[in-house]
Coordinates of C-alpha atoms in Angstrom, one line a residue:
Chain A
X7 CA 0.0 0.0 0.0
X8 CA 1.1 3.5 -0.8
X9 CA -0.5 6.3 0.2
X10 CA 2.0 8.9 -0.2
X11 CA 0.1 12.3 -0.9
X12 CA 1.4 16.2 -1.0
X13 CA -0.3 18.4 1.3
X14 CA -2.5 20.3 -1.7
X15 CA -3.5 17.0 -2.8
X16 CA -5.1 16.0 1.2
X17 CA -6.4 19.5 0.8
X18 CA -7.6 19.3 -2.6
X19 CA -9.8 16.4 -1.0
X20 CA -11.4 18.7 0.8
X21 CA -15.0 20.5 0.1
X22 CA -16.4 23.9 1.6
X23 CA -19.0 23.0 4.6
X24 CA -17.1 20.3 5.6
X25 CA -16.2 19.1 9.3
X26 CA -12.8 18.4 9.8
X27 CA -11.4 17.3 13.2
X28 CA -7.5 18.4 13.9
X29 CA -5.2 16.0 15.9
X30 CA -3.0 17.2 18.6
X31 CA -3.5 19.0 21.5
X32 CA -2.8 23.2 22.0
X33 CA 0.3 24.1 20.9
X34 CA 1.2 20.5 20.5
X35 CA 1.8 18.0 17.6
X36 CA -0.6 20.0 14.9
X37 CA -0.4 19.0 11.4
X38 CA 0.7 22.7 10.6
X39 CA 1.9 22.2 7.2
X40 CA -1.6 20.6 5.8
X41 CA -3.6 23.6 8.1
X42 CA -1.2 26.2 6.5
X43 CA -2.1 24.7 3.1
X44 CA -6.1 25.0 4.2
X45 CA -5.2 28.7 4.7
X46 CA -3.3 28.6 1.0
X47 CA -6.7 27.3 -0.1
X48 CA -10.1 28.8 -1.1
X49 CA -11.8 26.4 1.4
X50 CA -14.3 28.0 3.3
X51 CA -17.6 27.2 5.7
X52 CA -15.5 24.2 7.7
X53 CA -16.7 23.2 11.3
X54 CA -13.5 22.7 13.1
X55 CA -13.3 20.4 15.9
X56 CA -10.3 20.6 18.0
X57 CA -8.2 20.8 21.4
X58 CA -7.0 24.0 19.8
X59 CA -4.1 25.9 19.5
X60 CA -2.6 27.9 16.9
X61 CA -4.5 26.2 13.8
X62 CA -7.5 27.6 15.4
X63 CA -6.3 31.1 15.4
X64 CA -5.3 31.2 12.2
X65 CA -8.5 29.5 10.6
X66 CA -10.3 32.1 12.5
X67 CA -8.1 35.3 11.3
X68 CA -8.7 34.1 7.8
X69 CA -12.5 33.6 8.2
X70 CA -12.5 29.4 7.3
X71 CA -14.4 28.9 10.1
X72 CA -18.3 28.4 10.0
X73 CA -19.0 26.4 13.2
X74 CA -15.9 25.7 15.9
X75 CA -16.3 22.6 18.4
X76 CA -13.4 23.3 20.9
X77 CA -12.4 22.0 24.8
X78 CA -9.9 25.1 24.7
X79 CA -7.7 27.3 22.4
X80 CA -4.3 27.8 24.2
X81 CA -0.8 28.3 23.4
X82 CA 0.0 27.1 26.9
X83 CA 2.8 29.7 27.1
X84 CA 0.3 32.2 26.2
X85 CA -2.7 30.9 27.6
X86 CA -5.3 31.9 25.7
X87 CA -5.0 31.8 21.6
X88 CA -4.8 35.1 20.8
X89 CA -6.9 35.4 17.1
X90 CA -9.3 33.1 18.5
X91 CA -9.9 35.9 21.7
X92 CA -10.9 38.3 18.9
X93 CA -12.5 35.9 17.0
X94 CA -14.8 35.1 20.3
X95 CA -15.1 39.1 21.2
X96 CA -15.8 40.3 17.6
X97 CA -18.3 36.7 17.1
X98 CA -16.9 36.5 14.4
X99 CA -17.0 32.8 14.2
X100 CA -21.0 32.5 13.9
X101 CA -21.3 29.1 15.8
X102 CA -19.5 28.5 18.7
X103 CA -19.9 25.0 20.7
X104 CA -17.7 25.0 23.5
X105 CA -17.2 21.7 25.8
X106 CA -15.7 20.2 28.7
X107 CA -12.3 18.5 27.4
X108 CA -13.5 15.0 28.9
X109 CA -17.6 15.6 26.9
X110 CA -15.2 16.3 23.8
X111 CA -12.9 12.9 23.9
X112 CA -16.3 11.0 24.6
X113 CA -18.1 12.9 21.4
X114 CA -15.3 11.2 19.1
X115 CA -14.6 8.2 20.7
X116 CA -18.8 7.8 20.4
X117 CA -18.1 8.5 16.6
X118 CA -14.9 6.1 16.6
X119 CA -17.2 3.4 17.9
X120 CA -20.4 4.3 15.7
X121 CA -22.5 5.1 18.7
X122 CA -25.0 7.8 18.2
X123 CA -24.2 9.0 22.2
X124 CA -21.7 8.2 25.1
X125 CA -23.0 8.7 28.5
X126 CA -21.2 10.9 31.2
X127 CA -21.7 13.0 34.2
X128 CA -19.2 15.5 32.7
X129 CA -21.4 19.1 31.7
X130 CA -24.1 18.4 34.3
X131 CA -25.2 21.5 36.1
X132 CA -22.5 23.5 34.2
X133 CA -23.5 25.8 31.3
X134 CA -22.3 23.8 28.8
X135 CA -25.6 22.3 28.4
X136 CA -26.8 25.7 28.4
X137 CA -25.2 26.9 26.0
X138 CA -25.7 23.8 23.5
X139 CA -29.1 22.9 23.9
X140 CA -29.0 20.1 21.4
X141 CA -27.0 17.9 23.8
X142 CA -29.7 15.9 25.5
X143 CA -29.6 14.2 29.1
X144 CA -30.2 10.4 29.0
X145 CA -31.7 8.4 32.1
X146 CA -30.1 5.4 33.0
X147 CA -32.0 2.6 32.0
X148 CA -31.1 0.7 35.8
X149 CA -32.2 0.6 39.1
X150 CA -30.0 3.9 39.4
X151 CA -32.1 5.9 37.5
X152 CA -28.8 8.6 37.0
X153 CA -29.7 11.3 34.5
X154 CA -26.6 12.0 32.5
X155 CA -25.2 13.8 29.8
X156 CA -25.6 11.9 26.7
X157 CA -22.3 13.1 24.9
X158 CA -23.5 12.9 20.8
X159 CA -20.9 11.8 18.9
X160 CA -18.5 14.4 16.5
X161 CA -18.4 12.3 13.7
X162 CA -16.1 14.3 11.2
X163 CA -15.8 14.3 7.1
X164 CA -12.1 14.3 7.6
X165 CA -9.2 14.1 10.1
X166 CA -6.0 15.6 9.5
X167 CA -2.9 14.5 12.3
X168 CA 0.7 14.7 12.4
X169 CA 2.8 12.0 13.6
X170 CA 6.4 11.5 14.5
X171 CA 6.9 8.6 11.9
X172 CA 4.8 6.9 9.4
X173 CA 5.5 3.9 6.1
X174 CA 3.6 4.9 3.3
X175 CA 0.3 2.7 4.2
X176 CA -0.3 5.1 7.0
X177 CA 0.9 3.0 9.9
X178 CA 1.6 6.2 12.6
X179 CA 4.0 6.2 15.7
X180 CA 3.6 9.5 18.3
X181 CA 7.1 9.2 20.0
X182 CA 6.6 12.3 22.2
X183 CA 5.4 11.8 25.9
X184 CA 1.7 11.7 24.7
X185 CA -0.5 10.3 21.9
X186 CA -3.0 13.0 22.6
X187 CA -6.4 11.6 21.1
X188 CA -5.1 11.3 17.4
X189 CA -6.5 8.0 17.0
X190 CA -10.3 9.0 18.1
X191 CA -10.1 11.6 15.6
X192 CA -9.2 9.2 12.9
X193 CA -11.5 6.8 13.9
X194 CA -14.3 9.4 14.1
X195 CA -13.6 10.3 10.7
X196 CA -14.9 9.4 7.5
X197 CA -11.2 10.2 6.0
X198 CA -8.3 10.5 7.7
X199 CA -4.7 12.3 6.4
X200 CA -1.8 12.2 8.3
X201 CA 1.5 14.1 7.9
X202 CA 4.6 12.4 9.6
X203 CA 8.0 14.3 10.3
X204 CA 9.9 11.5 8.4
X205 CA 8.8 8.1 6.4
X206 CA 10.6 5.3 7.0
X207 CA 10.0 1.5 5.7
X208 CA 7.8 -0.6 7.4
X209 CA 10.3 -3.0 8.8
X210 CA 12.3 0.0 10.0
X211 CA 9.1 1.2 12.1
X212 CA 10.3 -0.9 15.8
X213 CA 13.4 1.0 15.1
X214 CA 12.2 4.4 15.7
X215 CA 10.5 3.2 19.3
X216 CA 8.7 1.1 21.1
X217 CA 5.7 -1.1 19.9
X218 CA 3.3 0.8 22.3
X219 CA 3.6 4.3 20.0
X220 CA 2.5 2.4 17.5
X221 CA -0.9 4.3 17.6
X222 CA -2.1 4.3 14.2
X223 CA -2.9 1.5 11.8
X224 CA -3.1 2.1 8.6
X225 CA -6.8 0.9 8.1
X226 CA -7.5 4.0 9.8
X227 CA -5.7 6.7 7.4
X228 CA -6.3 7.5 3.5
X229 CA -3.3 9.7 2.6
X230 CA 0.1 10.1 4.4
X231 CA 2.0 13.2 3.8
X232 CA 6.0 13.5 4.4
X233 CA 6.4 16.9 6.1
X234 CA 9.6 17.4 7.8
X235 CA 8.8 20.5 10.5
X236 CA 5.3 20.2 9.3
X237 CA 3.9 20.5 12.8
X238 CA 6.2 23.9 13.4
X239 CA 5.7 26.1 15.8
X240 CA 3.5 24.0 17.6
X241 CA 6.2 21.2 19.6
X242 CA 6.5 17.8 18.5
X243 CA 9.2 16.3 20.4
X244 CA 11.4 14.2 20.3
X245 CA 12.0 15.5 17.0
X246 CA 11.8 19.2 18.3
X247 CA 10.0 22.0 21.1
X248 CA 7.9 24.5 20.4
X249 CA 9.2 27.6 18.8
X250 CA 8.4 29.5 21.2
X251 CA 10.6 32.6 19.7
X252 CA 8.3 32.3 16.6
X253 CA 4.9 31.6 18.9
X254 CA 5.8 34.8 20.3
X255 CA 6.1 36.7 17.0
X256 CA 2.5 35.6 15.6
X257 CA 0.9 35.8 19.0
X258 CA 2.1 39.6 18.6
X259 CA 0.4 39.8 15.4
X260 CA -3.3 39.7 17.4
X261 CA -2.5 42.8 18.6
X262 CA -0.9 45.1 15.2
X263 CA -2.4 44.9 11.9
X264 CA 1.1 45.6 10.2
X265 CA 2.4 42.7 12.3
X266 CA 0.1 40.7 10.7
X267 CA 0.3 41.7 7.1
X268 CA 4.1 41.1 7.6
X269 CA 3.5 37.7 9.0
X270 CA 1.4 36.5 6.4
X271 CA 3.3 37.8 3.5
X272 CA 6.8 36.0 4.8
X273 CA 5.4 32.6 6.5
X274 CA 1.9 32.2 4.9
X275 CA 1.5 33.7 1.4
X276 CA 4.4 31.1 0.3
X277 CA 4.7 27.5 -0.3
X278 CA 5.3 25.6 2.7
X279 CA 9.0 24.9 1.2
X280 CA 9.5 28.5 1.4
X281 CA 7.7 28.7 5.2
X282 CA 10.4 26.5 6.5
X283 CA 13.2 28.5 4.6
X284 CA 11.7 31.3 6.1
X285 CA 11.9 29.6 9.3
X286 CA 15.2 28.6 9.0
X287 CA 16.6 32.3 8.3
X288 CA 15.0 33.3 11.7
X289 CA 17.9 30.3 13.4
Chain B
X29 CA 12.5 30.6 61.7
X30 CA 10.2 34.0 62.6
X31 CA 8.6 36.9 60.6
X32 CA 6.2 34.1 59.0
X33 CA 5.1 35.7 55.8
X34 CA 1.5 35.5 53.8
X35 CA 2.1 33.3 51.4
X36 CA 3.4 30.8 53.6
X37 CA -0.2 30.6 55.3
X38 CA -1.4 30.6 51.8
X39 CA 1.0 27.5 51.2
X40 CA -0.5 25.6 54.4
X41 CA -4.2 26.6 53.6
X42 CA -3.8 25.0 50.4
X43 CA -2.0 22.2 52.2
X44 CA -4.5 21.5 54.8
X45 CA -7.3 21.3 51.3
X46 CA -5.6 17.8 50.7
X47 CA -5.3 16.6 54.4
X48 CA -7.4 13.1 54.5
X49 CA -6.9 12.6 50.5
X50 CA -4.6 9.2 50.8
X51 CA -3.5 7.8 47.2
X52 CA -5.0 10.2 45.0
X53 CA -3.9 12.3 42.0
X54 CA -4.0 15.9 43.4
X55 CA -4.0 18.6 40.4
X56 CA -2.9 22.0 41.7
X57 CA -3.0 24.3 39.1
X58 CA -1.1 27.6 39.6
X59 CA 2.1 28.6 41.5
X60 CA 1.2 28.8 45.3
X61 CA -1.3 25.9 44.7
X62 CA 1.7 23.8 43.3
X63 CA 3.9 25.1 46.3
X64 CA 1.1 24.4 48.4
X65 CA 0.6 20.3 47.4
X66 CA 3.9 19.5 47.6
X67 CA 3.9 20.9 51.2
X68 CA 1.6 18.1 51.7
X69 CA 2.7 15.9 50.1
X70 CA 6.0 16.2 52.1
X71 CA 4.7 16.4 55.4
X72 CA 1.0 15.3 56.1
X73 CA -0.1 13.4 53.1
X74 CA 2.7 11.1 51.7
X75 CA 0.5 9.4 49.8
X76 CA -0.3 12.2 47.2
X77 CA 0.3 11.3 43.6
X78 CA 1.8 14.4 41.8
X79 CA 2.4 14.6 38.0
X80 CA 4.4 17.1 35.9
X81 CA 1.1 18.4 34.0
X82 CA 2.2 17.4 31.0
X83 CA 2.2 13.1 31.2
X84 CA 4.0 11.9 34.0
X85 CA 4.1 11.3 37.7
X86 CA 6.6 12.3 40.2
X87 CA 7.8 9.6 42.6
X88 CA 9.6 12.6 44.5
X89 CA 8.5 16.1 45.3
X90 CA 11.0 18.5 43.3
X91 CA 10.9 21.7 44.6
X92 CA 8.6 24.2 42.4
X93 CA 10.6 25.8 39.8
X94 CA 13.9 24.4 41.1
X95 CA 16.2 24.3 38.5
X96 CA 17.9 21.1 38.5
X97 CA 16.0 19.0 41.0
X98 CA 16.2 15.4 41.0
X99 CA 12.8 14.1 39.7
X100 CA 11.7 10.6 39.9
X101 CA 9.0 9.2 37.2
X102 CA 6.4 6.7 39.1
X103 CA 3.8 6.4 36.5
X104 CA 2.5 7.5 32.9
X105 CA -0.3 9.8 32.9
X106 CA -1.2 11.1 29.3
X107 CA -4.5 13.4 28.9
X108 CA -6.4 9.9 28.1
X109 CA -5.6 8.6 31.6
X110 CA -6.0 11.8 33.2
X111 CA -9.8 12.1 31.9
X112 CA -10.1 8.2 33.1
X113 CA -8.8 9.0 36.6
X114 CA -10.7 12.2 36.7
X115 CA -14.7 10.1 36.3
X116 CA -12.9 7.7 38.4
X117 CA -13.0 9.7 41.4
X118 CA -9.5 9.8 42.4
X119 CA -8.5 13.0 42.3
X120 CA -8.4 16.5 43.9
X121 CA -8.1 19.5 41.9
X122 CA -7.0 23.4 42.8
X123 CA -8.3 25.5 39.9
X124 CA -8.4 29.4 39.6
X125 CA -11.7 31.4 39.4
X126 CA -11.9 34.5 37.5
X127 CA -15.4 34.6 39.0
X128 CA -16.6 32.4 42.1
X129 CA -20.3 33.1 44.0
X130 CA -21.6 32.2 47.0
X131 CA -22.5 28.5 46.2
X132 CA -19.2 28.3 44.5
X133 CA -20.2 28.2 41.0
X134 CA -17.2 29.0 39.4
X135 CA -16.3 31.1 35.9
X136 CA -13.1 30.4 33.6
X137 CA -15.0 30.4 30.0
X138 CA -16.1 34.4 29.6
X139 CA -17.0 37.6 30.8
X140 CA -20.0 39.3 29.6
X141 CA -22.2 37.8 27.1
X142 CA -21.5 34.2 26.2
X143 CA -22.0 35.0 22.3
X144 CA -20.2 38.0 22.2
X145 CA -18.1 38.4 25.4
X146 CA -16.4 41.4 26.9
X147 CA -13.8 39.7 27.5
X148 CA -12.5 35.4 26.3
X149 CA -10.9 33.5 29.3
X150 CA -9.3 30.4 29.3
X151 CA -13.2 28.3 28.6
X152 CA -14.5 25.5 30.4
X153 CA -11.4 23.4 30.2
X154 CA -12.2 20.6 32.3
X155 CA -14.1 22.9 35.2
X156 CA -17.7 20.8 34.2
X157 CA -16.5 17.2 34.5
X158 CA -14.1 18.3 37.6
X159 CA -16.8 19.4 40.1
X160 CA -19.3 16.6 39.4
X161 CA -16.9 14.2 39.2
X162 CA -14.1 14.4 42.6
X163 CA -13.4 16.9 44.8
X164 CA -12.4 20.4 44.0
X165 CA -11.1 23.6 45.6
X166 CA -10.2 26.6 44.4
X167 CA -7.4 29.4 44.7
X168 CA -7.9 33.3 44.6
X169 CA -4.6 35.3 44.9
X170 CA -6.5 38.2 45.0
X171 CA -9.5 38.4 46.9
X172 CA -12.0 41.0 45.7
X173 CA -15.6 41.3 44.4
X174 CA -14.4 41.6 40.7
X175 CA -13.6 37.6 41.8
X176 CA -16.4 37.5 44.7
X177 CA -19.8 37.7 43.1
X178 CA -23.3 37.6 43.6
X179 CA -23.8 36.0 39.9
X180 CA -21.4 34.4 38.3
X181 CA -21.4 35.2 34.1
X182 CA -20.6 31.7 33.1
X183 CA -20.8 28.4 35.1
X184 CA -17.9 26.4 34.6
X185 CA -17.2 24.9 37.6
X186 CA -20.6 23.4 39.6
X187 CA -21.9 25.3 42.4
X188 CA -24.4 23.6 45.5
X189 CA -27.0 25.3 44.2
X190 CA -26.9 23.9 41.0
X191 CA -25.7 20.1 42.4
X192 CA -28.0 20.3 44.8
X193 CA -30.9 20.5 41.9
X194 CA -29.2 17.3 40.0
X195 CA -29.8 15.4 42.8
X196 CA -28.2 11.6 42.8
X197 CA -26.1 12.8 39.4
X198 CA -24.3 14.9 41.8
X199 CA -23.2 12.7 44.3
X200 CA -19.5 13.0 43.6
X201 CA -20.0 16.7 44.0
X202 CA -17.8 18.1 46.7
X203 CA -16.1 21.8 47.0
X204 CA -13.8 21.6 49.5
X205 CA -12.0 25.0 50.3
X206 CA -11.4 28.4 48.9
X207 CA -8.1 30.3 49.8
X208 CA -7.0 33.6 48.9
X209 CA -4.6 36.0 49.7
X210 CA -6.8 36.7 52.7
X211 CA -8.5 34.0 54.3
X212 CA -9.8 30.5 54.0
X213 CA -13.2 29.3 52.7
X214 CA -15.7 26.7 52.8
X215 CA -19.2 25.3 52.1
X216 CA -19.7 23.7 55.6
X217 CA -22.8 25.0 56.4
X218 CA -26.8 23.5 56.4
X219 CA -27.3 25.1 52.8
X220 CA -23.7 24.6 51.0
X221 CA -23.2 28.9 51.3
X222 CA -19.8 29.6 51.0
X223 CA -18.6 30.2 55.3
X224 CA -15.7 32.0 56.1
X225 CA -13.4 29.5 57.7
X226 CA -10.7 31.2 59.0
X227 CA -8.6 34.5 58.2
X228 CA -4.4 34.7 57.9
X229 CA -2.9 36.7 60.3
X230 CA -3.3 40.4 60.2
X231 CA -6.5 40.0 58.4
X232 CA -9.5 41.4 59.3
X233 CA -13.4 39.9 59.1
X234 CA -14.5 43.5 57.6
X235 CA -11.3 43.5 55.1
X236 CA -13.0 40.0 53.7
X237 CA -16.5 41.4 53.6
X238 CA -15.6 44.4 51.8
X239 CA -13.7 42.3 49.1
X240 CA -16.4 40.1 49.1
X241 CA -19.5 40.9 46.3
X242 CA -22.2 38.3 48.2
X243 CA -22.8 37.6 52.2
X244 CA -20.8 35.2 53.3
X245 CA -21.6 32.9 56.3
X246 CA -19.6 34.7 58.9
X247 CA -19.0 32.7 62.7
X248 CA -19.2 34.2 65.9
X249 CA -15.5 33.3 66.4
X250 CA -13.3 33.0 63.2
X251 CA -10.2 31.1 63.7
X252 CA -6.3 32.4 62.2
X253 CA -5.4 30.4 59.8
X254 CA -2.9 27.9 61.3
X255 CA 0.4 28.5 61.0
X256 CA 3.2 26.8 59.1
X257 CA 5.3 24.9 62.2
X258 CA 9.1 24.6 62.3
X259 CA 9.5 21.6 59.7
X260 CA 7.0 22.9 57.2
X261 CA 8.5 26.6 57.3
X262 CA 12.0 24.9 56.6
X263 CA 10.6 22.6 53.9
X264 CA 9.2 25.8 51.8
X265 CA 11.8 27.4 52.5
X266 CA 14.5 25.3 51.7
X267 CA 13.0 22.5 49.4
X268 CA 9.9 23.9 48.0
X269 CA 10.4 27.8 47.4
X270 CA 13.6 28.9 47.8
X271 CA 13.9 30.7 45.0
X272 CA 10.4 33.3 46.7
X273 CA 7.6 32.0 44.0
X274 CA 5.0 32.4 46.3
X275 CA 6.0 35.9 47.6
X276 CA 5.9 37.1 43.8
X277 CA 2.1 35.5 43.7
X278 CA 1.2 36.9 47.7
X279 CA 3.9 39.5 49.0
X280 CA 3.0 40.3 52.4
X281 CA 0.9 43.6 52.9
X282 CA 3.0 46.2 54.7

């Protein structure tokens, strides 16, 4: 099996209006290089669905976002995602659905499993159930009689993730010090696409790490893309840490139109071979 | 071993939250909440589990913000697990509040209007499937009724009130402390209002009320909040804090 793709053609799989789920977590292990190709694109209308970080932001600053499904948008260092604070005070993301991290795990492992609804006492009382009225309560059908949250499931269109290694069937290994919840998102999804920071040969997989970050199989992915860096700025260790120099510079971009237009004409209105040159010049 | 400062009452307030929690996963998020676990973990409560907030956990107490202290790795706790323990029960978590109210409800996601608001914070996180699922208590490095209100903008965090209304769905529903910079809080009282509990040296019952925006549940006698004794001062002193973190977060008032 060979399932080697380019980043334009995973995006050129994609359709406005579609849902797409991004792997990772904050700042952490984000399939930059195929989000910075969505921003490259004339995609539009997407409902994201994410533990955000940066992608978020910048999806929101360029107006690709129709409907966000989020636990958080942080930068960790910076704690709150900077674009995505004036995306939320401007509303200028028209739907907003914003859930407890553990409701949003249990929506896409529902999906991964094909269940309509997981059940949980996570949102109860809180004003997450407030806020999204279509998430229904669900009475235990034993002697307990507990009403709970009945967590629907965030099936996705597509899934787009970025591993530490791959082989070109789309077998995935996360060698950092956590697989996040990459796998629910490609199980949740109807396609998934995941960039690697280097290929290797199948037989040379056990030689990167241990069996256990094996995490993807390769039943579960439908386009790998080599992308060396590709989850830069966000970390993705033990290949590299965040750049948090660089996180820096765009965070200040929020606050100074210039900043931005600068930004975006060095690191985002170029080919993502030119993004890392950039990148590199800033070493 | 004199001149006992603020935040060193702060850091045994926040101590004394996790007195009686045994072989749990305690979660103190922030810097005198962190200062204020390992305090217990190295005195009173030994059995404390402790992780780096990112995926592992400590099988020592490193000193908070101590370049180059020895830490030992006892277990493996990525976000996945963490979520398990967290609906499992066994755990204790110390979260912030931008906005807390009398029944403890407690506000992370937004000021102002939900759709449009004044002002983005860091959103629920994990503050909903925290307080209905283990114990939680909170920390407040700045008492005042900007934190202290009558009506909180966003529930995050469950309140009483609002567990109280969910009946047997809340029975893991537990609130445990509030400590500021001032005093210490609690719920103990016949209809879960939040009770003042005892003040830190040198403050006041009318200093609380005035930073507080709701009545609180005031005793005839309020205890001081018990002082660090001779081991514990030297532990944050020497092993904890040296390098003063929880000064920067609480310097004592002049």
């Amino acid at each position: 099996m060979d399932k080697r793709m380019t980043e334009s053609e995973v995006i050129a799989e994609l359709r406005d209006g579609m849902t797409i789920g991004i792997g990772g977590w904050g700042p952490r292990r984000k399939p930059m290089s195929l989000v910075r190709e969505i921003l490259r694109s004339d995609l539009k209308d997407l409902t994201v669905v994410a533990y955000g970080g940066p992608e978020v932001g910048l999806l929101a600053k360029y107006g690709k976002i129709k409907k966000l499904i989020y636990g958080f948008v942080s930068l960790d260092s910076i704690p709150l995602e900077p674009h995505f604070r004036i995306a939320r005070q401007t509303a200028s993301i028209p739907e907003i659905v914003e859930l407890d991290e553990g409701m949003f795990q249990w929506g896409l492992y529902a999906a991964s499993l094909r269940l309509p609804f997981l059940p949980t006492r996570a949102g109860l009382g809180s004003d997450v159930l407030k806020y999204n009225p279509d998430i229904k309560t669900v009475k235990s059908p034993y002697a307990d009689a507990e009403e709970l949250v009945a967590m629907p499931a965030l099936n996705l269109d597509v899934a787009l993730i970025h591993m530490n290694r791959g082989d070109a069937g789309g077998n995935g290994m996360a060698l950092g010090p956590d697989p996040f919840f990459d796998d629910l998102f490609c199980g949740a999804a109807e396609k998934a696409y995941m960039s690697v920071e280097k290929l290797v040969e199948t037989k040379e997989l056990l030689e990167q790490g241990p069996i256990q970050c094996l995490k993807i199989n390769r039943s579960m992915v439908q386009g790998v893309v080599e992308a060396p860096n590709g989850a830069h700025f966000t970390e993705c260790p033990p290949d590299y840490f965040r750049d948090e120099a660089f996180q820096k510079k765009y965070a200040a971009t929020a606050k100074d139109e210039q900043a931005w237009d600068d930004f975006k004409k060095t690191y985002l209105d170029v080919s993502e071979a030119d993004y890392q040159k950039a990148v590199k010049a800033n070493d | 071993m004199t001149d006992i400062q603020r935040d060193e009452y702060c850091a045994v307030a926040i101590a004394e939250a996790f007195r009686g929690d045994g072989e749990i996963l305690i979660s103190p998020i922030g810097n005198l909440p962190a200062i204020g676990a390992r305090l217990a973990r190295l005195s009173f409560e030994p059995g404390l589990m402790l992780s780096d907030g990112v995926s592992k956990l400590f099988g020592n107490t490193p000193g908070w913000g101590v370049k180059g202290a020895e830490k030992i790795i006892e277990g493996y706790v990525p976000y996945r697990t963490i979520f398990d323990i967290v609906w499992s029960g066994k755990r204790h978590v110390m979260m912030g509040a931008t906005q807390i109210d009398k029944y403890g409800n407690q506000n992370i996601a937004c000021i102002g209007d939900f759709k449009q608001p004044k002002s983005q914070l860091l959103g629920m996180r994990g503050a909903p499937g925290n307080t209905i699922s283990h114990p939680t208590s909170y920390w407040v490095s700045k008492h005042s009724t900007r934190v202290f209100v009558e009506k909180v903008d966003v529930v995050s965090g469950v309140g009483y009130d609002r567990a109280r209304e969910l009946g047997s769905a809340a029975k893991y529903h537990e609130i445990r402390r509030v400590v500021t910079n001032l005093c210490v809080l609690d719920f103990e009282t016949p209809d879960n209002r939040m009770r003042l509990r005892s003040l830190h040296p040198g403050v006041t019952v009318d200093q609380v009320v005035e930073n507080t925006g709701f009545e609180l549940v005031i005793p005839d006698d309020v205890p001081e909040t018990r002082a660090p004794n001779a081991e514990e001062l030297r532990l944050l002193r020497e092993d904890i804090d040296p390098n003063g973190n929880g000064k920067k977060e609480v310097p004592t008032e002049a």
